[in-house]
Short mmCIF file of C-alpha atoms in Angstrom, two decimals:
data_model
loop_
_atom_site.label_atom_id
_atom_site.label_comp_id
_atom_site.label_asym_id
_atom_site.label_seq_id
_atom_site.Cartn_x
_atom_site.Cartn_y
_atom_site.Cartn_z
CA UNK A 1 19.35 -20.05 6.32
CA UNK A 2 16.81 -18.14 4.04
CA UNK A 3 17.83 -19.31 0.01
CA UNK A 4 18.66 -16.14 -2.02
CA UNK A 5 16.29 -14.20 -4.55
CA UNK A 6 17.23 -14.39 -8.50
CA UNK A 7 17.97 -10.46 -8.31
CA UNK A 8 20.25 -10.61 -5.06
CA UNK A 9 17.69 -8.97 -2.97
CA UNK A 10 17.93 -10.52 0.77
CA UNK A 11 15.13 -13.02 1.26
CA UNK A 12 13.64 -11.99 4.52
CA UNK A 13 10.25 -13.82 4.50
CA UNK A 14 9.51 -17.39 3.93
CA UNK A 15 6.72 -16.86 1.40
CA UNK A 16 5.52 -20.74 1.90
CA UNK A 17 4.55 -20.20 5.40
CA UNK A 18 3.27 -17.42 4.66
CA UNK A 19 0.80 -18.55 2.32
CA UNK A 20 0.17 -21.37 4.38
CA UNK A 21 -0.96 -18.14 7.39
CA UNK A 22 -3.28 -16.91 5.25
CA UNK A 23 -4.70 -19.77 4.35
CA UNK A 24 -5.17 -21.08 8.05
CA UNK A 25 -6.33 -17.35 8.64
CA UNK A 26 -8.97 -17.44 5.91
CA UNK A 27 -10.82 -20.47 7.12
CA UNK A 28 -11.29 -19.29 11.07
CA UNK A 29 -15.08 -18.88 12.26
CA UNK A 30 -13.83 -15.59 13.98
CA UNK A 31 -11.70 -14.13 10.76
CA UNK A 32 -13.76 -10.57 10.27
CA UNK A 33 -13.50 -9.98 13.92
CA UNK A 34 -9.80 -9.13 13.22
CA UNK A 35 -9.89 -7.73 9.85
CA UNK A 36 -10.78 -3.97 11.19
CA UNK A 37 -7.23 -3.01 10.39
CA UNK A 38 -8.43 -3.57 6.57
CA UNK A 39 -11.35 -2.18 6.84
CA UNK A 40 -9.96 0.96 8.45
CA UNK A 41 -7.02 1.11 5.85
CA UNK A 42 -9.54 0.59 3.16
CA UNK A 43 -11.84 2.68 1.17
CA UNK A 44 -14.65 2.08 3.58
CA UNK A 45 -12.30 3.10 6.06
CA UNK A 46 -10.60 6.73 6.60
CA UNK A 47 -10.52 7.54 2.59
CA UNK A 48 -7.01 8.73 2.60
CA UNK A 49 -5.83 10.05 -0.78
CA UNK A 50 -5.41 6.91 -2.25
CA UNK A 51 -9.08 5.70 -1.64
CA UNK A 52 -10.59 8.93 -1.91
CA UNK A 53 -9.38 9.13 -5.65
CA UNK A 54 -11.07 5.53 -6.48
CA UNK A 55 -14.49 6.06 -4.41
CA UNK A 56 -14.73 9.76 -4.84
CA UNK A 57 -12.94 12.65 -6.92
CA UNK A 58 -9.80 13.64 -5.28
CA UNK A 59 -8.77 17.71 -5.41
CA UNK A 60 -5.59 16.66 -7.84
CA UNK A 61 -7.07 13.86 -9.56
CA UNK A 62 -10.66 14.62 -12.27
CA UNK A 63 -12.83 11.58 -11.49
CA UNK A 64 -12.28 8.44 -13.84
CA UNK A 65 -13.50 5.39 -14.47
CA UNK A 66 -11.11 2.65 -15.13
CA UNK A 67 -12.16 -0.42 -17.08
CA UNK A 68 -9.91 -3.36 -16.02
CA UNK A 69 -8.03 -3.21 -12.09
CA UNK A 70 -5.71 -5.17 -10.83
CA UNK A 71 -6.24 -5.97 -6.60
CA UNK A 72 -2.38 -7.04 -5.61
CA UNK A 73 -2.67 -9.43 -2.25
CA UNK A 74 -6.61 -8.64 -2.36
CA UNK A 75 -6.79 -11.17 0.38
CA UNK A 76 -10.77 -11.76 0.39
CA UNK A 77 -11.58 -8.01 -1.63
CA UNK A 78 -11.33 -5.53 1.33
CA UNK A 79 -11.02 -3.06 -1.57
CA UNK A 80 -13.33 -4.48 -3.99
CA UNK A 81 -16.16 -4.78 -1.90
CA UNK A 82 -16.09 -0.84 -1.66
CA UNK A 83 -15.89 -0.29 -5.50
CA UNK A 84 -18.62 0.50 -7.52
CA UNK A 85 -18.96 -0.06 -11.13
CA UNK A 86 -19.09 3.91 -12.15
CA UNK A 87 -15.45 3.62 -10.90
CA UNK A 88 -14.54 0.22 -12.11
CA UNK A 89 -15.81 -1.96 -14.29
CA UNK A 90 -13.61 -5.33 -13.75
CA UNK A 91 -11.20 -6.62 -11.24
CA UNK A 92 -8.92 -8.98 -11.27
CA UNK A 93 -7.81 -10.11 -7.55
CA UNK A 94 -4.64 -11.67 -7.12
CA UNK A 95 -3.41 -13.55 -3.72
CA UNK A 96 -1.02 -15.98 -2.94
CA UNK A 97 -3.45 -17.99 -0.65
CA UNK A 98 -6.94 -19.89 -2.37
CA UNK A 99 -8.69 -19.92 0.02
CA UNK A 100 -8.76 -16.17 1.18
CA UNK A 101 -10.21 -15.79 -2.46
CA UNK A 102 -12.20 -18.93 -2.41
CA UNK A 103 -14.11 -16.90 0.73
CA UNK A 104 -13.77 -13.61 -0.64
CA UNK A 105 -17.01 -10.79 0.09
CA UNK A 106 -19.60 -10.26 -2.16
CA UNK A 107 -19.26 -7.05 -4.35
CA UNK A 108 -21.45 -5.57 -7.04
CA UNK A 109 -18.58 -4.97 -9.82
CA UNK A 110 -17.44 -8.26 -11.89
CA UNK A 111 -14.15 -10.30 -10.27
CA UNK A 112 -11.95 -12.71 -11.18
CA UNK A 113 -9.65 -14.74 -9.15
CA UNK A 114 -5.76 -15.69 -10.13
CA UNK A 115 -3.73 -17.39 -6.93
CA UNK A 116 -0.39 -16.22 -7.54
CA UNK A 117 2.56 -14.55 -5.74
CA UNK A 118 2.59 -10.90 -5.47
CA UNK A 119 6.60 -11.47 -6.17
CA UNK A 120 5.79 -12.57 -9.95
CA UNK A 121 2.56 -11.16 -11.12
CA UNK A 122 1.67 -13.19 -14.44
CA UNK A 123 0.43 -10.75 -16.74
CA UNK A 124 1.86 -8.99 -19.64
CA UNK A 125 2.79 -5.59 -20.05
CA UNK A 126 0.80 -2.37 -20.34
CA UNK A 127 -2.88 -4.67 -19.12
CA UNK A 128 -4.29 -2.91 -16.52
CA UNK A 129 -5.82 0.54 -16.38
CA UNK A 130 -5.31 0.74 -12.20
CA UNK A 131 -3.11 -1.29 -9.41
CA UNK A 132 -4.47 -1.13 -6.05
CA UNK A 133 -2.59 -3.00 -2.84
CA UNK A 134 -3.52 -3.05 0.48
CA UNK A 135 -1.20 -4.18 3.72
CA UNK A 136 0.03 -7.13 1.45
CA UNK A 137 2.93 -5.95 0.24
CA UNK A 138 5.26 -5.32 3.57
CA UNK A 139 6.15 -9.69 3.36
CA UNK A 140 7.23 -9.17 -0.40
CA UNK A 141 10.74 -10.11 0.25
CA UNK A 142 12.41 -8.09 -3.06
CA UNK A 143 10.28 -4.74 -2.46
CA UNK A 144 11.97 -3.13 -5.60
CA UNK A 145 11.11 -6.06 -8.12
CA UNK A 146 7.35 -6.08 -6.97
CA UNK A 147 7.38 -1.88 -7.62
CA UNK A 148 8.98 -2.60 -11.28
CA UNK A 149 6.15 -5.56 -12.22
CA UNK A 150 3.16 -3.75 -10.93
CA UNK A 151 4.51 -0.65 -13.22
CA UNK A 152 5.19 -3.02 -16.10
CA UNK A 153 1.41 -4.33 -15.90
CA UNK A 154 0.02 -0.56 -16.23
CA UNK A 155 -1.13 0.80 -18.79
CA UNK A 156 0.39 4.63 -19.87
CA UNK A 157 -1.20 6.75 -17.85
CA UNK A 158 -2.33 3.93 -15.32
CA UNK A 159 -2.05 4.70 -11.40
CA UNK A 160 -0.99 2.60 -8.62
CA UNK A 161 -2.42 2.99 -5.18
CA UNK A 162 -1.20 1.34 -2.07
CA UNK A 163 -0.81 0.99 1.55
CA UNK A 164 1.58 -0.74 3.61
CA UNK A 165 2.81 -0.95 6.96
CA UNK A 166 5.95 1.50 8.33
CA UNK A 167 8.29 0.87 10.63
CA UNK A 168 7.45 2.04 13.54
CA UNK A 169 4.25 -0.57 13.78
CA UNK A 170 4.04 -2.25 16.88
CA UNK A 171 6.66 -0.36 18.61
CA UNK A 172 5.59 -1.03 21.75
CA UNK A 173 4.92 -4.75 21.36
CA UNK A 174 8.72 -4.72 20.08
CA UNK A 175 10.44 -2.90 23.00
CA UNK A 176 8.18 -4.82 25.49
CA UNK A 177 9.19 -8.35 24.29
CA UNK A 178 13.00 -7.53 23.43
CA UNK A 179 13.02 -5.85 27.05
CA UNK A 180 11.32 -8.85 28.90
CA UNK A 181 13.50 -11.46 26.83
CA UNK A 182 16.96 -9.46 27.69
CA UNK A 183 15.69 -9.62 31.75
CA UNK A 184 14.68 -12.91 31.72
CA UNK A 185 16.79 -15.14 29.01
CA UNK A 186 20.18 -12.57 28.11
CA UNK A 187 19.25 -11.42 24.45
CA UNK A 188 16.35 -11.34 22.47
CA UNK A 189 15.26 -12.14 18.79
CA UNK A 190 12.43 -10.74 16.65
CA UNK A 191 8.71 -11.18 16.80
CA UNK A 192 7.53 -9.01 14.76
CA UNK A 193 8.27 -8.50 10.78
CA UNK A 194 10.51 -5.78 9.57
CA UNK A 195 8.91 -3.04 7.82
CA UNK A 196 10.16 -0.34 5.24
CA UNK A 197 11.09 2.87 6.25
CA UNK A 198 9.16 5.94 4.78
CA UNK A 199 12.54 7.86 3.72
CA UNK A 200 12.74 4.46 0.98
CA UNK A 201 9.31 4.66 -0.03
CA UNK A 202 9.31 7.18 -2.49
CA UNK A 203 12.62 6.63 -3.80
CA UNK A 204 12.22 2.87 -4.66
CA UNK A 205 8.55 3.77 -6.49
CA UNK A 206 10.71 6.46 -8.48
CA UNK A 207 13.58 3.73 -9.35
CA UNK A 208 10.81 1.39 -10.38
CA UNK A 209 9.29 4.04 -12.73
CA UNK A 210 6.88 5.93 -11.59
CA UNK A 211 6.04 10.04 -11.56
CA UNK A 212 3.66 12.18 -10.24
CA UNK A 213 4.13 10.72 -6.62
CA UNK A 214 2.42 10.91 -3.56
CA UNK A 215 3.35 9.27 -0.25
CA UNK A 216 1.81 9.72 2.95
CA UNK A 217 1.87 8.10 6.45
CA UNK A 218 -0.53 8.03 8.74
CA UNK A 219 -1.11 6.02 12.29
CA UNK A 220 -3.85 4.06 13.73
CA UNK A 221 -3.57 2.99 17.31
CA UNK A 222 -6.01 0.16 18.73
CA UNK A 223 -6.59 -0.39 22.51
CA UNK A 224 -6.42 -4.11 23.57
CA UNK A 225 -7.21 -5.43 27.36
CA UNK A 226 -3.74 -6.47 27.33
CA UNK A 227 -0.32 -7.84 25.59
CA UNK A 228 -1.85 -11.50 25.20
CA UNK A 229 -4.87 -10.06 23.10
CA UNK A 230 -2.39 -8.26 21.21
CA UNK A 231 -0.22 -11.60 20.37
CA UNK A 232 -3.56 -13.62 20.35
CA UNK A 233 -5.01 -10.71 16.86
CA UNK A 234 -1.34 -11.37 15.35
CA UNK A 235 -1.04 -14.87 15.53
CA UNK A 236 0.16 -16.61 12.53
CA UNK A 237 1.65 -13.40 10.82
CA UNK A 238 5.47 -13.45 11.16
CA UNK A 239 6.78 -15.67 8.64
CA UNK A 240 10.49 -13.88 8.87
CA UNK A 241 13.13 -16.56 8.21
CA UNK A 242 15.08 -15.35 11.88
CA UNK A 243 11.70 -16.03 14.17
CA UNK A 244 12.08 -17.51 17.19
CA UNK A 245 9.38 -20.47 17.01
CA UNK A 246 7.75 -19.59 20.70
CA UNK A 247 8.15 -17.31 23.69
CA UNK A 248 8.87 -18.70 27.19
CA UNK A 249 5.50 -18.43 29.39
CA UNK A 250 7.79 -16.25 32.05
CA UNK A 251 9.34 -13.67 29.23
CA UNK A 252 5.21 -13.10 28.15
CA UNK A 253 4.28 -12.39 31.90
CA UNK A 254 7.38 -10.39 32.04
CA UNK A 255 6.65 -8.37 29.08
CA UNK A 256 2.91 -8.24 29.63
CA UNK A 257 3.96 -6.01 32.92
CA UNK A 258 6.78 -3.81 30.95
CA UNK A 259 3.99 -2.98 28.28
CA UNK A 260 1.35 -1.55 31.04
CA UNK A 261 4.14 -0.20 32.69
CA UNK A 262 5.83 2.00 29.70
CA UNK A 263 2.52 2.28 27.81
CA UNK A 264 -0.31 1.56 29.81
CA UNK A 265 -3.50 3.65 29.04
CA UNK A 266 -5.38 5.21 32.11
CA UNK A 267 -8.72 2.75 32.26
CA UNK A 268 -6.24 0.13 31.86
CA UNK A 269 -5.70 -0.74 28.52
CA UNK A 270 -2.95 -0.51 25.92
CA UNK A 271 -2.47 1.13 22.64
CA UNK A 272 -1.22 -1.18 19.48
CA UNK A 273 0.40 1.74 17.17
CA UNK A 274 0.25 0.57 13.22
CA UNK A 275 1.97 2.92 11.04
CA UNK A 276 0.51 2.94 7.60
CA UNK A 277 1.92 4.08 4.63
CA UNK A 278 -0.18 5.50 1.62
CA UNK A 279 1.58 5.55 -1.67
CA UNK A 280 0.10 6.70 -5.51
CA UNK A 281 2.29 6.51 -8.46
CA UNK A 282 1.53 7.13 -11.86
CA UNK A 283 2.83 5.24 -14.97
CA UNK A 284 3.96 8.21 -17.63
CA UNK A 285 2.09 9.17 -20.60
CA UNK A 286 2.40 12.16 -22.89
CA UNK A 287 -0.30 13.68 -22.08
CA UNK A 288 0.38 14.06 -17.92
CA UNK A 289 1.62 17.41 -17.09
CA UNK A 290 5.50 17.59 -17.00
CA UNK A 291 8.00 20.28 -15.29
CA UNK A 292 9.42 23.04 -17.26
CA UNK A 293 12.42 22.98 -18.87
CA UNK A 294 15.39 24.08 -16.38
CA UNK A 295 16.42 27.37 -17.22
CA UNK A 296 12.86 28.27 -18.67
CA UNK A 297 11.65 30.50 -15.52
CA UNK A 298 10.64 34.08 -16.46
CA UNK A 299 10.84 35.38 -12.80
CA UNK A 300 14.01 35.10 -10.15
CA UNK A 301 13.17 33.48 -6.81
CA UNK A 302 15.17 36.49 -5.46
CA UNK A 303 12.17 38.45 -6.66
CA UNK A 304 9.71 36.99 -3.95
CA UNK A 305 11.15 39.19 -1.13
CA UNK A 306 9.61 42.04 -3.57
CA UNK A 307 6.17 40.73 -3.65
CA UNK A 308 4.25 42.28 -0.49
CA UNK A 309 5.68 45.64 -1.93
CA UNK A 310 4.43 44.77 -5.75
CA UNK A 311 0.78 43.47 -4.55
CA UNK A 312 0.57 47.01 -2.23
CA UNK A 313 1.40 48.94 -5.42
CA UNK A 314 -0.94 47.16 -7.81
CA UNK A 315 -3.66 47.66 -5.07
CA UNK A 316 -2.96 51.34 -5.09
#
């Protein structure tokens, strides 16, 4: 059975093997063929709002520049290698696996490399100016604790920008294989990770401090030949403690069929949904903008019903 975290929180990954995945991952010949899931996520990529504010101005953020970042899981600097020094002017990239950072892409703004869990980030309070994470944080086993150091290591006034998977990635991998195993073996177990629902998102980055948030989802779906291209791009990513070690070759035939059959496309193909969610947080400082003061209103809500009849008026 999985041991238990120091804070109670249920461990649900086995962070070992998964360091030792992303260390197998980061030495294949073949590894940027499969990293378009990064590079899509990414700032490169579809410049959702937590990109667009770091590569260009966003409409609620004034451009910035931010002199020391902090890359959470930066795997080998998907983000970084988008960044530009008129937006920051150091990084530090953290990872739990070397060699994803010993093989990391070139990028013109200066880096520096820590190997260290994402679980227990060792730096002290109130260091860096920006947090950026992308896809690395859906194995952290104690989601709350990771929220609470990357808002300790901000600076006041320091944002946090991430994306993660949701939870209903890979929904139809998951009811193909769960529906081939009940046919052909009685039950089923899981083969893909669990993921956080959106409805928690918010609510744990407000627990672990922050204001001013933002949290959006968004979905990417990728057509693959088939179900054992699918398994083939995903190999060597579940490291949950209850994963069954293989799947018999007459469940993956089985399922194969089910999956063209419940979500076949029409030239043959089938769609791979991964929900992403986009997250930004601020750390507080006196000088962000705060609510009013309850009770502070000069104008009743009941009043709005009046307000086609007051505009008419004014215009005559």
């Amino acid at each position: 059975s999985p041991p238990s975290g120091t804070t109670g929180a249920l461990r649900l990954f086995d962070r070992r093997l998964k360091r030792k995945q992303k260390n197998w991952a980061a030495l294949q010949a073949g590894r940027a063929a499969c990293e378009y899931l990064r590079e899509e996520v990414g700032p490169g990529g579809r410049r959702r709002r937590g990109e667009a504010s770091l590569t260009r101005p966003h409409p609620r953020f004034p451009p910035r520049t931010f002199p020391l970042a902090l890359d959470v899981g930066s795997g080998r600097g998907y983000i970084a290698q988008h960044l530009t020094k008129e937006t920051v002017e150091k990084l530090i990239q953290v990872d739990i696996a070397e060699n994803a950072l010993k093989n990391a892409v070139e990028c013109e703004i200066p880096t520096v490399s820590v190997v260290a869990d994402e679980e227990s980030l060792p730096f002290k309070e109130n260091t860096f100016d920006l947090v950026v994470s992308s896809l690395s944080l859906h194995w952290v086993n104690d989601l709350p604790k990771a929220f609470k150091e990357i808002h300790h290591v901000l600076k006041p006034d320091g944002v946090f920008i991430g994306a993660m998977f949701g939870g209903d990635t890979l929904y139809e991998l998951r009811c193909s294989l769960q529906l081939a195993e009940l046919e052909r073996e009685g039950g089923f177990s899981p083969h893909v990770s669990p993921f956080t629902a959106v409805s928690d998102l918010g609510h744990l980055l407000s627990r672990a401090g922050f204001n001013t948030l933002t949290v959006d989802t968004d979905e990417i779906q990728v057509n693959y030949p088939g179900l054992f291209e699918v398994m083939e791009d995903l190999q060597g990513n579940n490291c949950a403690w209850n994963r069954k070690p293989l799947l018999h070759r007459e469940t993956m035939l089985a399922a194969a069929a089910i999956y063209k059959e419940m979500y076949g496309n029409s030239d043959g193909s089938i769609p791979a949904t991964f929900q992403i969610f986009y997250m930004i947080g601020w750390k507080f400082h006196e000088s962000q903008a705060r609510p009013a003061q309850r009770g502070s209103a000069t104008v009743s809500l009941a009043d709005l019903a009046k307000i086609d009849g007051l505009i008419s008026r004014g215009k005559k």
